[in-house]
Amino acid sequence: MKCAFIGLGANLGPSLETLRQAATQLAAHPLIDAFELSALYRSKPVDAQGPDYVNAVARLGTRLEPPALLALLQETEQQYGRQRPYRNAPRTLDLDLLLYEGAQLDTHSLTIPHPRMHLRAFVLQPLHDLAPELVLEQGSLAALLKACDHQEIERLP
């Protein structure tokens, strides 16, 4: 069983409901265990236009290898109507594999650790909720969050 962190986001349709449903669906997968979801946050799009996002991070245990986990995440996105008309387009559901225990990959379809997570408060804050002691290659979560303090993020009730 390997530990992985998944970023969840949505800004089209019933975003809050979609994130909760997708999290429940992933947690029920037979090769996923110990699923824990952070608090939910609202944030402005970064490098994009569109409605505000609802974001969270999940920590999970899995027996899926990174490519198979990515395939599951992309299949789940498709079930919720994810389309990719252009880079950073608004999304009904976005699931990103952020970290995978012991893995460093850089392929055409998958980079682990996620290459931009250290620049995104909407990833760092929920990641900090779940694993405040975590240190990324770029530094501690607390230091990285401080560098992103210009990005608006609001914890949802």
Coordinates of C-alpha atoms in Angstrom, one line a residue:
M1 CA 0.0 0.0 0.0
K2 CA 1.4 3.4 -1.1
C3 CA 0.4 6.8 0.1
A4 CA -0.7 9.3 -2.5
F5 CA -2.2 12.8 -2.5
I6 CA -4.8 13.9 -5.1
G7 CA -5.9 17.4 -5.8
L8 CA -9.6 17.9 -6.5
G9 CA -11.1 20.9 -8.1
A10 CA -14.2 22.1 -10.0
N11 CA -15.7 25.4 -11.2
L12 CA -18.5 24.4 -13.5
G13 CA -21.9 23.1 -12.5
P14 CA -22.6 22.0 -8.9
S15 CA -18.9 22.1 -7.9
L16 CA -19.3 21.4 -4.2
E17 CA -21.6 18.4 -4.8
T18 CA -19.3 17.1 -7.6
L19 CA -16.2 17.2 -5.4
R20 CA -18.0 15.3 -2.6
Q21 CA -19.4 12.7 -4.9
A22 CA -16.1 12.2 -6.7
A23 CA -14.3 11.8 -3.3
T24 CA -16.9 9.2 -2.2
Q25 CA -16.5 7.4 -5.4
L26 CA -12.7 7.3 -5.2
A27 CA -12.8 6.2 -1.5
A28 CA -15.0 3.3 -2.5
H29 CA -12.6 1.9 -5.1
P30 CA -11.4 -1.6 -4.1
L31 CA -7.7 -0.7 -4.5
I32 CA -8.0 2.5 -2.5
D33 CA -7.9 2.5 1.3
A34 CA -7.6 5.0 4.2
F35 CA -9.1 7.9 2.1
E36 CA -9.1 11.2 3.9
L37 CA -10.4 14.5 2.4
S38 CA -9.2 17.9 3.5
A39 CA -11.5 20.8 4.2
L40 CA -13.1 22.4 1.0
Y41 CA -11.9 25.7 -0.2
R42 CA -13.1 28.4 -2.7
S43 CA -10.4 30.0 -4.8
K44 CA -10.1 32.3 -7.9
P45 CA -8.8 30.6 -11.1
V46 CA -5.0 30.9 -11.5
D47 CA -3.8 31.8 -15.0
A48 CA -7.3 31.3 -16.2
Q49 CA -10.8 32.9 -16.5
G50 CA -14.1 31.6 -15.2
P51 CA -16.0 31.1 -12.0
D52 CA -14.4 30.4 -8.6
Y53 CA -13.2 26.9 -7.9
V54 CA -14.0 24.6 -5.1
N55 CA -10.8 22.7 -4.2
A56 CA -9.6 20.0 -1.8
V57 CA -6.8 17.5 -1.4
A58 CA -7.3 13.8 -0.6
R59 CA -4.7 11.5 1.1
L60 CA -5.2 7.9 0.3
G61 CA -3.5 4.5 0.4
T62 CA -3.5 2.6 -2.8
R63 CA -2.3 -0.6 -4.5
L64 CA -2.6 1.1 -7.9
E65 CA 0.7 2.1 -9.5
P66 CA 0.9 5.8 -10.6
P67 CA -0.2 5.3 -14.3
A68 CA -3.1 3.1 -13.2
L69 CA -4.1 5.7 -10.6
L70 CA -3.9 8.5 -13.2
A71 CA -6.1 6.4 -15.5
L72 CA -8.7 6.0 -12.7
L73 CA -8.6 9.8 -12.0
Q74 CA -9.1 10.6 -15.7
E75 CA -11.9 8.1 -16.0
T76 CA -13.6 9.7 -13.0
E77 CA -13.2 13.1 -14.5
Q78 CA -14.9 11.8 -17.7
Q79 CA -17.8 10.5 -15.7
Y80 CA -18.4 14.0 -14.5
G81 CA -18.3 15.5 -18.0
R82 CA -14.7 16.8 -18.0
Q83 CA -13.8 18.4 -21.3
R84 CA -10.4 19.8 -22.4
P85 CA -11.2 22.4 -25.1
Y86 CA -8.0 24.5 -24.2
R87 CA -5.4 24.8 -21.5
N88 CA -6.8 25.9 -18.1
A89 CA -10.4 25.8 -19.4
P90 CA -13.1 25.8 -16.7
R91 CA -13.8 22.2 -15.4
T92 CA -16.6 20.2 -14.1
L93 CA -14.0 18.1 -12.3
D94 CA -10.2 18.2 -12.2
L95 CA -8.3 15.4 -10.4
D96 CA -4.5 15.7 -10.2
L97 CA -2.1 13.2 -8.9
L98 CA 0.1 15.5 -6.7
L99 CA 2.4 13.1 -4.8
Y100 CA 2.9 9.3 -4.8
E101 CA 5.1 7.7 -2.1
G102 CA 8.5 6.9 -3.4
A103 CA 7.7 8.0 -7.0
Q104 CA 9.4 10.6 -9.1
L105 CA 8.2 10.5 -12.7
D106 CA 8.5 12.8 -15.7
T107 CA 6.7 11.3 -18.7
H108 CA 4.5 12.7 -21.5
S109 CA 1.4 11.9 -19.5
L110 CA 2.4 12.2 -15.8
T111 CA 4.9 14.2 -13.7
I112 CA 5.2 13.4 -10.0
P113 CA 5.5 15.4 -7.9
H114 CA 3.1 17.7 -9.6
P115 CA 5.2 20.4 -11.2
R116 CA 3.1 23.5 -10.2
M117 CA 1.6 22.5 -6.8
H118 CA 4.2 24.5 -4.9
L119 CA 2.9 27.7 -6.6
R120 CA -0.8 27.1 -5.8
A121 CA -2.4 28.1 -2.5
F122 CA -5.5 26.1 -3.4
V123 CA -3.3 23.0 -3.3
L124 CA -0.9 23.9 -0.5
Q125 CA -3.5 24.9 2.1
P126 CA -5.6 21.7 1.9
L127 CA -2.3 19.7 1.6
H128 CA -1.2 21.4 4.8
D129 CA -4.5 20.5 6.5
L130 CA -3.7 16.8 5.9
A131 CA 0.1 16.7 6.3
P132 CA 1.5 19.9 7.9
E133 CA 4.9 18.3 8.4
L134 CA 5.3 17.5 4.7
V135 CA 8.3 19.2 3.0
L136 CA 8.3 19.5 -0.8
E137 CA 11.5 19.9 -2.9
Q138 CA 10.8 23.6 -2.9
G139 CA 10.4 23.9 0.9
S140 CA 8.0 23.5 3.7
L141 CA 4.3 23.9 3.1
A142 CA 4.2 26.8 5.6
A143 CA 6.9 28.7 3.7
L144 CA 5.4 27.9 0.3
L145 CA 2.0 29.1 1.5
K146 CA 3.5 32.3 2.7
A147 CA 4.9 32.9 -0.8
C148 CA 1.4 32.4 -2.2
D149 CA -0.4 34.7 0.3
H150 CA -1.5 37.0 -2.6
Q151 CA -3.7 34.2 -3.9
E152 CA -7.3 34.4 -2.4
I153 CA -8.5 31.2 -0.8
E154 CA -11.5 30.8 1.5
R155 CA -12.3 27.8 3.7
L156 CA -15.9 26.6 3.1
P157 CA -18.1 25.7 6.0

